[in-house]
mmCIF file of C-alpha atoms in Angstrom:
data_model
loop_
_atom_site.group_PDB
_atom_site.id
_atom_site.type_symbol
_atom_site.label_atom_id
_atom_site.label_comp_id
_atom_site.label_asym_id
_atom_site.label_seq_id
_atom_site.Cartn_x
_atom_site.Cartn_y
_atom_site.Cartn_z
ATOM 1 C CA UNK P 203 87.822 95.195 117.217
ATOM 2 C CA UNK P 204 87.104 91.714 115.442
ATOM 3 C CA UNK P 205 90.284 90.064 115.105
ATOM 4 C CA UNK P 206 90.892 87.226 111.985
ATOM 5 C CA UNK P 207 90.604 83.790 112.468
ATOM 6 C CA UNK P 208 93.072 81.841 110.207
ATOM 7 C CA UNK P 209 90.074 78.754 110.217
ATOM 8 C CA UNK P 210 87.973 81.403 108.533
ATOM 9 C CA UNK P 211 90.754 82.533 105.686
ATOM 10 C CA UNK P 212 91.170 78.303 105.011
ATOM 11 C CA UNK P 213 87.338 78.018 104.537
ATOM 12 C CA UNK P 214 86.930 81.290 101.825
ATOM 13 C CA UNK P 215 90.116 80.399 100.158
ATOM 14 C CA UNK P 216 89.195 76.813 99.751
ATOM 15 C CA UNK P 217 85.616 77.559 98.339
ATOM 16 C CA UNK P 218 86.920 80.394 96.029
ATOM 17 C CA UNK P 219 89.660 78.706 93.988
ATOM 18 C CA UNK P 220 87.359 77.321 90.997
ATOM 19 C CA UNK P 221 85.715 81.111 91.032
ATOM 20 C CA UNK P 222 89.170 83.031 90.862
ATOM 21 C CA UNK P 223 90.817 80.322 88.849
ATOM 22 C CA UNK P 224 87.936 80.807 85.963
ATOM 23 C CA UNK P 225 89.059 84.348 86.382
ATOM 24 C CA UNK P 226 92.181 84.065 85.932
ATOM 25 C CA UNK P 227 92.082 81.596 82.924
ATOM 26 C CA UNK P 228 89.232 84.529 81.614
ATOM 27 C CA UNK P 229 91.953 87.834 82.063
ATOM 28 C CA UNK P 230 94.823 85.891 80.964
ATOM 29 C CA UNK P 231 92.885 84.994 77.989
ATOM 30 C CA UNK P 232 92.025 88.936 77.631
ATOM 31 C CA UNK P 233 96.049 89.720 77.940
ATOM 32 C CA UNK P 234 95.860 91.049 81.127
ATOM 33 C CA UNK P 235 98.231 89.222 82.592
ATOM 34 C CA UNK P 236 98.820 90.802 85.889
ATOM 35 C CA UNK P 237 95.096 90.882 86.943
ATOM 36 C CA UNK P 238 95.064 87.276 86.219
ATOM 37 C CA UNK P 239 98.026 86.460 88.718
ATOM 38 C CA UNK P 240 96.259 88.419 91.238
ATOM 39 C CA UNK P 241 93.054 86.768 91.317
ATOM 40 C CA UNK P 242 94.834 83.372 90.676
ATOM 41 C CA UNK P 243 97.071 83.684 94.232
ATOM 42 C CA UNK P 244 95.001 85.868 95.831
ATOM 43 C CA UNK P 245 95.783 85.473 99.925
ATOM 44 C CA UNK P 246 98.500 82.851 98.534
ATOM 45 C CA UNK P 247 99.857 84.065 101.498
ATOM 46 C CA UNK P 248 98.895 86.059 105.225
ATOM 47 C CA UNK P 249 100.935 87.373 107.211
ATOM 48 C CA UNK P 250 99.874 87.873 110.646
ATOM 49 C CA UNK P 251 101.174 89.724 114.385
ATOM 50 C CA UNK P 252 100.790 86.851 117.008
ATOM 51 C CA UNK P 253 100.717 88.968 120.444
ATOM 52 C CA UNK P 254 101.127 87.207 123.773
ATOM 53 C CA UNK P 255 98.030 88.800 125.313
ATOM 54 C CA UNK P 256 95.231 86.607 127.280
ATOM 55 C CA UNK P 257 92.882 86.055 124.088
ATOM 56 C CA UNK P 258 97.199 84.806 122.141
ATOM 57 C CA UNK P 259 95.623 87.034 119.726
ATOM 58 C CA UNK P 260 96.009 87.035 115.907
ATOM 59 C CA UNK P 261 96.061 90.215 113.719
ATOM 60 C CA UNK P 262 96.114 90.033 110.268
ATOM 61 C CA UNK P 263 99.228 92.422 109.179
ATOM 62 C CA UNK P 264 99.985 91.599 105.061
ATOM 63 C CA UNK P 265 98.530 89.725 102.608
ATOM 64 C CA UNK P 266 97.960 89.237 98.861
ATOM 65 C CA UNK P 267 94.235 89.895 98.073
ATOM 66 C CA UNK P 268 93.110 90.631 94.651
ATOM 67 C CA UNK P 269 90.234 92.741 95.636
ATOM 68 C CA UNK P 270 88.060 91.272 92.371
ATOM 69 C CA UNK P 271 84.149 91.611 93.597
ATOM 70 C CA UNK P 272 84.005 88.137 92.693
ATOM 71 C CA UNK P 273 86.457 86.675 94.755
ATOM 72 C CA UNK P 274 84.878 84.562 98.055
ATOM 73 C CA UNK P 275 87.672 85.514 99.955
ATOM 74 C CA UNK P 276 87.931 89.630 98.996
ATOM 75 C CA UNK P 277 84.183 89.620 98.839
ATOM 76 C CA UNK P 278 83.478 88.023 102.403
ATOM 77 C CA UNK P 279 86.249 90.619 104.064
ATOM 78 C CA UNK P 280 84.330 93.726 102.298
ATOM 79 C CA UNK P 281 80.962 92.132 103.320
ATOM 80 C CA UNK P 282 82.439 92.393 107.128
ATOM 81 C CA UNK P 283 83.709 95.776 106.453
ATOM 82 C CA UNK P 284 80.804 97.382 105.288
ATOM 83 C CA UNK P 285 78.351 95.563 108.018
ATOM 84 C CA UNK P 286 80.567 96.876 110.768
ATOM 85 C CA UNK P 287 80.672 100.243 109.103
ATOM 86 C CA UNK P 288 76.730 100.119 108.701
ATOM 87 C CA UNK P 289 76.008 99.017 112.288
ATOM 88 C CA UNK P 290 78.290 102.044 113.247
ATOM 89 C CA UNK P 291 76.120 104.286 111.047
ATOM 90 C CA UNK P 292 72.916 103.101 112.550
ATOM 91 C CA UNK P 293 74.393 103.578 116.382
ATOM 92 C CA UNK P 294 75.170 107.363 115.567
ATOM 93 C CA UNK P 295 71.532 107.901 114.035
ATOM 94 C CA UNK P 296 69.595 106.487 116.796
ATOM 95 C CA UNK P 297 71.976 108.754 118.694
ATOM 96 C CA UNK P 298 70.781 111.736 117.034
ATOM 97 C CA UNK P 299 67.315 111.150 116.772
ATOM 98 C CA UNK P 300 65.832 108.130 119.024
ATOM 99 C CA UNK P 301 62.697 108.128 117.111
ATOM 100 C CA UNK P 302 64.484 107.529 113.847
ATOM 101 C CA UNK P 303 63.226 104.604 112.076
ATOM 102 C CA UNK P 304 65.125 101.466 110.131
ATOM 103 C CA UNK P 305 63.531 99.446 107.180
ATOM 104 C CA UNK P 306 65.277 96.889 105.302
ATOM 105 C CA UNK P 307 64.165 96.818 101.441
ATOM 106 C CA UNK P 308 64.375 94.123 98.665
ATOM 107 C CA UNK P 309 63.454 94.583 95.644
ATOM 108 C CA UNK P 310 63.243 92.272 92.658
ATOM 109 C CA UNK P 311 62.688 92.080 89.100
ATOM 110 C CA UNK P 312 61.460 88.946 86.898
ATOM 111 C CA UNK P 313 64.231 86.726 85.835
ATOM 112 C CA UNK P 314 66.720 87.961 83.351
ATOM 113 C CA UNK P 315 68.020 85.587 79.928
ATOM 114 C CA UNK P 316 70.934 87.775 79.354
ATOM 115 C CA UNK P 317 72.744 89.873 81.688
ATOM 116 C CA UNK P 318 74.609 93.525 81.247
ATOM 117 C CA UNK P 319 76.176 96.538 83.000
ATOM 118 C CA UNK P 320 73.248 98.910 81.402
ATOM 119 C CA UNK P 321 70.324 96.319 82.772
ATOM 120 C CA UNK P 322 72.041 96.700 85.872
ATOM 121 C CA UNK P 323 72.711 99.841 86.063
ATOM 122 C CA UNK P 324 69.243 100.658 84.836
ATOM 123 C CA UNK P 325 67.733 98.888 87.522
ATOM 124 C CA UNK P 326 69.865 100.293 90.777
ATOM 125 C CA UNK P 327 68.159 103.711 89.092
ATOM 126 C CA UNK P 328 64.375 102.121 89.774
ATOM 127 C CA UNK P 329 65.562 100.681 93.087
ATOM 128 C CA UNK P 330 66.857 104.590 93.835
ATOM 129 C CA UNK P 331 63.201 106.121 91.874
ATOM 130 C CA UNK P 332 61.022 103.635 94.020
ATOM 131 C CA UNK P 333 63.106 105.022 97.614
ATOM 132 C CA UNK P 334 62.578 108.343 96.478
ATOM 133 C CA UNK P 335 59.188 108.698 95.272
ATOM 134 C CA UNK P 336 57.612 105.795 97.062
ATOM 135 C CA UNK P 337 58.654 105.506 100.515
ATOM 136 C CA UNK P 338 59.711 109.271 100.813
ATOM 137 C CA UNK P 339 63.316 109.899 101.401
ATOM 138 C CA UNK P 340 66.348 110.171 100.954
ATOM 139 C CA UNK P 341 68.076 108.226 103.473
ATOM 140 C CA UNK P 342 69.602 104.985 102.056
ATOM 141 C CA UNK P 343 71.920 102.163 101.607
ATOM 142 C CA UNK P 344 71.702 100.154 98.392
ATOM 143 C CA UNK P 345 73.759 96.920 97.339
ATOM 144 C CA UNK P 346 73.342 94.865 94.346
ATOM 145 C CA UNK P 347 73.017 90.846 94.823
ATOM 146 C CA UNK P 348 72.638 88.205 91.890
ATOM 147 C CA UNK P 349 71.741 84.806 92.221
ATOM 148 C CA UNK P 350 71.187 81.984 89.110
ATOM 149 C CA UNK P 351 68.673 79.625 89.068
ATOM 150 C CA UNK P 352 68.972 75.982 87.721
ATOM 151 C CA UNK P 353 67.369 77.050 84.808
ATOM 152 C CA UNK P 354 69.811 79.544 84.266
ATOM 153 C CA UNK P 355 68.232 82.205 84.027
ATOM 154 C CA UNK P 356 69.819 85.090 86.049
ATOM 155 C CA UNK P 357 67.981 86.798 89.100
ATOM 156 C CA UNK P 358 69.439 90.107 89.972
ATOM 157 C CA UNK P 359 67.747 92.089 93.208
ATOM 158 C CA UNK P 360 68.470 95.149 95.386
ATOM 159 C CA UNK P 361 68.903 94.984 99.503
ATOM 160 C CA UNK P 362 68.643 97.956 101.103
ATOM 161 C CA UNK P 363 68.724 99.576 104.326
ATOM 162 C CA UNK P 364 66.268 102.626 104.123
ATOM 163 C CA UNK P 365 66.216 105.477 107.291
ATOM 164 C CA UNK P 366 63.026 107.927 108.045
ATOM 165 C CA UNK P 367 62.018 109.880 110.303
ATOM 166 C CA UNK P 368 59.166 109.367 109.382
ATOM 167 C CA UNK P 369 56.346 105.979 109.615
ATOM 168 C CA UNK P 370 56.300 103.601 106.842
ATOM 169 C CA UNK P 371 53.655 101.332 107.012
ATOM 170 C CA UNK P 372 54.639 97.504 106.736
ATOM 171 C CA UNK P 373 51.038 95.893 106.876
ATOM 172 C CA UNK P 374 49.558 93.350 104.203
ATOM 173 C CA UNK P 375 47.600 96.272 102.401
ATOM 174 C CA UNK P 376 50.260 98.710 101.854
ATOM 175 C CA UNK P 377 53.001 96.333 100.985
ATOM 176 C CA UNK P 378 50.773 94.786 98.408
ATOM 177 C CA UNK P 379 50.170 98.499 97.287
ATOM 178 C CA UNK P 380 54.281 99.259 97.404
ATOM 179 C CA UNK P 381 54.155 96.145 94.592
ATOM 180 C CA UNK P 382 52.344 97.675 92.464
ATOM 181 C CA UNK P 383 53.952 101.092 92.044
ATOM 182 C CA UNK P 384 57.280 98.739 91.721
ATOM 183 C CA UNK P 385 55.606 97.262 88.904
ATOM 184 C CA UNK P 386 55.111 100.461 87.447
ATOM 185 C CA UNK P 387 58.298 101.797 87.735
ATOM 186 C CA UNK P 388 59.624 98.768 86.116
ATOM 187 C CA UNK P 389 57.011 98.678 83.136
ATOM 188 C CA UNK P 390 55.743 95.266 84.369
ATOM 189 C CA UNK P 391 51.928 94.202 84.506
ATOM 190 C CA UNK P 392 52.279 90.638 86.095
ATOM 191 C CA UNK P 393 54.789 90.583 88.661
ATOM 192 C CA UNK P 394 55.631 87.354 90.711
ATOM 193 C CA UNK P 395 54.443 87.766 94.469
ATOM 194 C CA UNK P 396 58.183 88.277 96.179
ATOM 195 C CA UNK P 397 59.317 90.990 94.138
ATOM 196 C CA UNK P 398 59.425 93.103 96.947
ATOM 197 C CA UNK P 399 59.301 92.509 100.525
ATOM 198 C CA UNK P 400 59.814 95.744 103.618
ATOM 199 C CA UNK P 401 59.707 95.607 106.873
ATOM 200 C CA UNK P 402 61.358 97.259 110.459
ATOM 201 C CA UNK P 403 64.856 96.178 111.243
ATOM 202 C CA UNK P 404 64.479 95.397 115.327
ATOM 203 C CA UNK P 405 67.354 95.215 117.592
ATOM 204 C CA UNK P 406 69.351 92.295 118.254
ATOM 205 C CA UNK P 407 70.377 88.755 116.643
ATOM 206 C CA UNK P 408 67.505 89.628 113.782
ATOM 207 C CA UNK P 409 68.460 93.426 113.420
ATOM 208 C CA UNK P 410 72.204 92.434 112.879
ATOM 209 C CA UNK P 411 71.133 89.717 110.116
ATOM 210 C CA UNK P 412 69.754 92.966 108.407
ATOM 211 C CA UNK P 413 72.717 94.645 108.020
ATOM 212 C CA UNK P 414 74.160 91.910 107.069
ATOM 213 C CA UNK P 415 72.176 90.951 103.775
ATOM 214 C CA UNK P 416 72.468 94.259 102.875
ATOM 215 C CA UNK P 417 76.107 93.891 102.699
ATOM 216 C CA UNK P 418 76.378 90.492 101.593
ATOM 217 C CA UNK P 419 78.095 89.219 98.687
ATOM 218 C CA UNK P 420 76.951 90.197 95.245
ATOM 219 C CA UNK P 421 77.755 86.309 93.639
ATOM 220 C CA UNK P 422 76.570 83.479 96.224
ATOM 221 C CA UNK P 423 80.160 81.533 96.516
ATOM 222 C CA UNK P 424 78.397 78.201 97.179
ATOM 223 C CA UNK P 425 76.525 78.773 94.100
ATOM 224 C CA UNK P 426 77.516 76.077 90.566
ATOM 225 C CA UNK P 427 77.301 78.138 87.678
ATOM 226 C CA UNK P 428 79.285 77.220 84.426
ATOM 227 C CA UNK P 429 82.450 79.407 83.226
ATOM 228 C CA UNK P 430 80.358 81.513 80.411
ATOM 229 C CA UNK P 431 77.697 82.697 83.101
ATOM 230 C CA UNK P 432 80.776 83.953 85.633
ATOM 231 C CA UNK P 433 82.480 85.726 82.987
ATOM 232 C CA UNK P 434 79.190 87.421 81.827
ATOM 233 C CA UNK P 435 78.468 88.483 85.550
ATOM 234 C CA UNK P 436 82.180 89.766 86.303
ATOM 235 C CA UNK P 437 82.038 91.854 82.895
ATOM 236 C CA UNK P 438 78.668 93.259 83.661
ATOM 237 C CA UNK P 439 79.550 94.536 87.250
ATOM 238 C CA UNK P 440 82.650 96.045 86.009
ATOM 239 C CA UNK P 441 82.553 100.349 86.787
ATOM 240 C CA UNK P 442 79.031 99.716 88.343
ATOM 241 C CA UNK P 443 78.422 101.045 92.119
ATOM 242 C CA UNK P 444 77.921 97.296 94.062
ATOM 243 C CA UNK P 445 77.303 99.469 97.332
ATOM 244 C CA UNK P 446 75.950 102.962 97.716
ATOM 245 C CA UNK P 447 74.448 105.458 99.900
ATOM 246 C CA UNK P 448 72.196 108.979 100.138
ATOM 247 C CA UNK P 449 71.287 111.433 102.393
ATOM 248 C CA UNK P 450 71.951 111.167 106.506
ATOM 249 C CA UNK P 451 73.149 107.314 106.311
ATOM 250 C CA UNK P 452 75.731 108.439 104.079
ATOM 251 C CA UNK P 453 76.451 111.463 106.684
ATOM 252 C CA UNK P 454 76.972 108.979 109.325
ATOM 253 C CA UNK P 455 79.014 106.659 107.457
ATOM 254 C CA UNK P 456 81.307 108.928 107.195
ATOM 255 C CA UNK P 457 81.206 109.420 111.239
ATOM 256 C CA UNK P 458 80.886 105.797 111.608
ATOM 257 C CA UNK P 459 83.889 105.565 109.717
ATOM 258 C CA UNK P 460 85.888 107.849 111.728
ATOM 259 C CA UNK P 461 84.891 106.370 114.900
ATOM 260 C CA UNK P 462 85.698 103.022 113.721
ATOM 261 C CA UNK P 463 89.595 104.139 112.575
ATOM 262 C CA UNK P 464 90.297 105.569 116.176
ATOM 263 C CA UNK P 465 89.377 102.795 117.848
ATOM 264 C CA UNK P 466 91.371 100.572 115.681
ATOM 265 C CA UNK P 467 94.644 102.725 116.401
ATOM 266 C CA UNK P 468 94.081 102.728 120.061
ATOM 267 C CA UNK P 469 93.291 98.467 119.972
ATOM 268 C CA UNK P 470 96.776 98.305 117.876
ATOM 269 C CA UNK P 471 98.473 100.972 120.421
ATOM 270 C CA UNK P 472 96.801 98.509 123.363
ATOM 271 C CA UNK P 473 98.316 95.360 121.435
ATOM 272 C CA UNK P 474 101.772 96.697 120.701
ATOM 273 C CA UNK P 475 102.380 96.902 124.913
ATOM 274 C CA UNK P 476 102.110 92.957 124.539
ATOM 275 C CA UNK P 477 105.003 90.655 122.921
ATOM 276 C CA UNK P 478 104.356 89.794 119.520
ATOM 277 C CA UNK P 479 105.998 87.442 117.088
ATOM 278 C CA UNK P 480 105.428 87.731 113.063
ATOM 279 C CA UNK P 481 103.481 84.309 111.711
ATOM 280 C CA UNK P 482 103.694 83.524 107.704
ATOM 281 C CA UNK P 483 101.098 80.980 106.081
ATOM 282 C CA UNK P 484 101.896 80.721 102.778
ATOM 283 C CA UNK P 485 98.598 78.298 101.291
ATOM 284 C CA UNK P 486 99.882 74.834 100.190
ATOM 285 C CA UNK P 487 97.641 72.315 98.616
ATOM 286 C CA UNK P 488 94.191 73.104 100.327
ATOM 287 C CA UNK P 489 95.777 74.667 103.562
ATOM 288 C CA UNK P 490 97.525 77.016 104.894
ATOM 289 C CA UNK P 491 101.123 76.290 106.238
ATOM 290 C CA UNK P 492 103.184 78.047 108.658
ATOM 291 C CA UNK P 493 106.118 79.169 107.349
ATOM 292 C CA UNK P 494 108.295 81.354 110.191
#
């Protein structure tokens, strides 16, 4: 179980407060009041179980998150979520079939001027088409990424995780080949050269990566983009899927998932045979403070 570091809660919350703030100022604007509060002092405060064990360590037990896709600090703890959850998916495959194989997919489409929940939408279909008809099954996780350029022009693209049974050949010839009928799907004659790259997710340091992109964040926090731009992204992801999945990696998510939950309970039953003490940062400034 990966316990919380309260270094790693100052860093996200630090880096997200001119994001959620523009929020905030955005939904208050709107009349929603309450949805602006919540993205405004989102983690204002954690609340963590100190136990007395060898590793002194630090579980996260309450907090304050706003839970807005946006957010660095919401969207970094999902991102962890999902990549554990994934990584447990992937383990129970290769359980059930050793010669099951992993791919991991982008996919990208020419630059966008304007941005909008049908483009989007429209274009996690394609992503979905091209899996399907293209590569040959079912099997699939797909998350939504988009990054802005200087010359603001928005970039949206698809990571995905794709399982077969099956071989799916990675060389020059057929990649070059997999661009094309991409191209078609999306209507496009001249596509740039990167819209879509494929190739076998190995073991190790460079398999884990992987998973990761694929469950990344959809808005790059380190990213500078004016107020207008965030606004247009956060109401064009609004009641759109940002992660989904098909077919047996959605079957052993759901196993993954499981498995995941009952080894939490028994790491918290483990934990609860130590001392603990209750810990309250409440964030100050650009820190958090202790507050007992």
């Amino acid at each position: 179980m990966d316990f919380e570091k309260l270094e790693v809660f100052s860093e996200k919350k630090f880096f997200g407060q001119e994001i959620n703030n523009t929020l905030a100022d955005y939904y208050m604007y709107c009349g929603n009041r309450l949805k602006s509060l919540r993205v405004r002092n989102c983690a204002s405060f954690l609340q963590f179980k100190a136990y007395e064990d060898e590793e002194q360590t630090r579980k996260l037990y309450r907090a304050d998150f706003c839970e807005h896709p946006l957010c660095v600090m919401c969207a970094w703890r999902l991102s962890m979520k999902r990549t554990r959850e994934l990584a447990g998916a992937v383990k129970v495959l290769k359980e059930q079939n050793p010669n099951g194989r992993f791919y991991f997919l982008t996919l990208t489409v020419s630059n966008w001027k304007t941005i909008s929940k049908e483009k989007l939408k429209k274009l996690q279909k394609q992503g979905v088409e091209f899996i399907r008809e293209v590569l040959g099954t079912t099997s699939y996780y797909i998350s939504l990424e988009i990054t802005i350029g200087q010359d603001g022009l928005y970039h949206p693209h698809l990571h995905a995780l794709v399982y077969t049974t099956k071989y799916i050949d990675t060389t020059f010839d057929s990649v070059a080949g997999y661009r094309k009928e991409w191209a078609k799907i999306v209507k496009k004659r001249d596509m740039d050269y990167q819209i879509l790259t494929i190739y076998p997710i190995t073991r190790g340091e460079n398999g884990d990566k992987s998973l990761h992109e694929v469950t990344k964040y959809i808005l790059k926090p380190e990213m500078k983009i004016s107020r207008e731009m965030l606004i247009k992204v956060s109401k064009s992801i609004e009641n759109i899927k940002k992660g989904f999945s098909s077919g047996k990696i959605r079957e052993a998510l759901r196993e993954a998932k499981k498995g995941i939950y009952e080894r939490d309970s028994e790491d918290l039953e483990r934990l609860e045979e130590f001392g603990w003490r209750m810990e309250l940062y409440k964030w100050l400034g650009n820190n958090y403070v202790l507050r007992v």
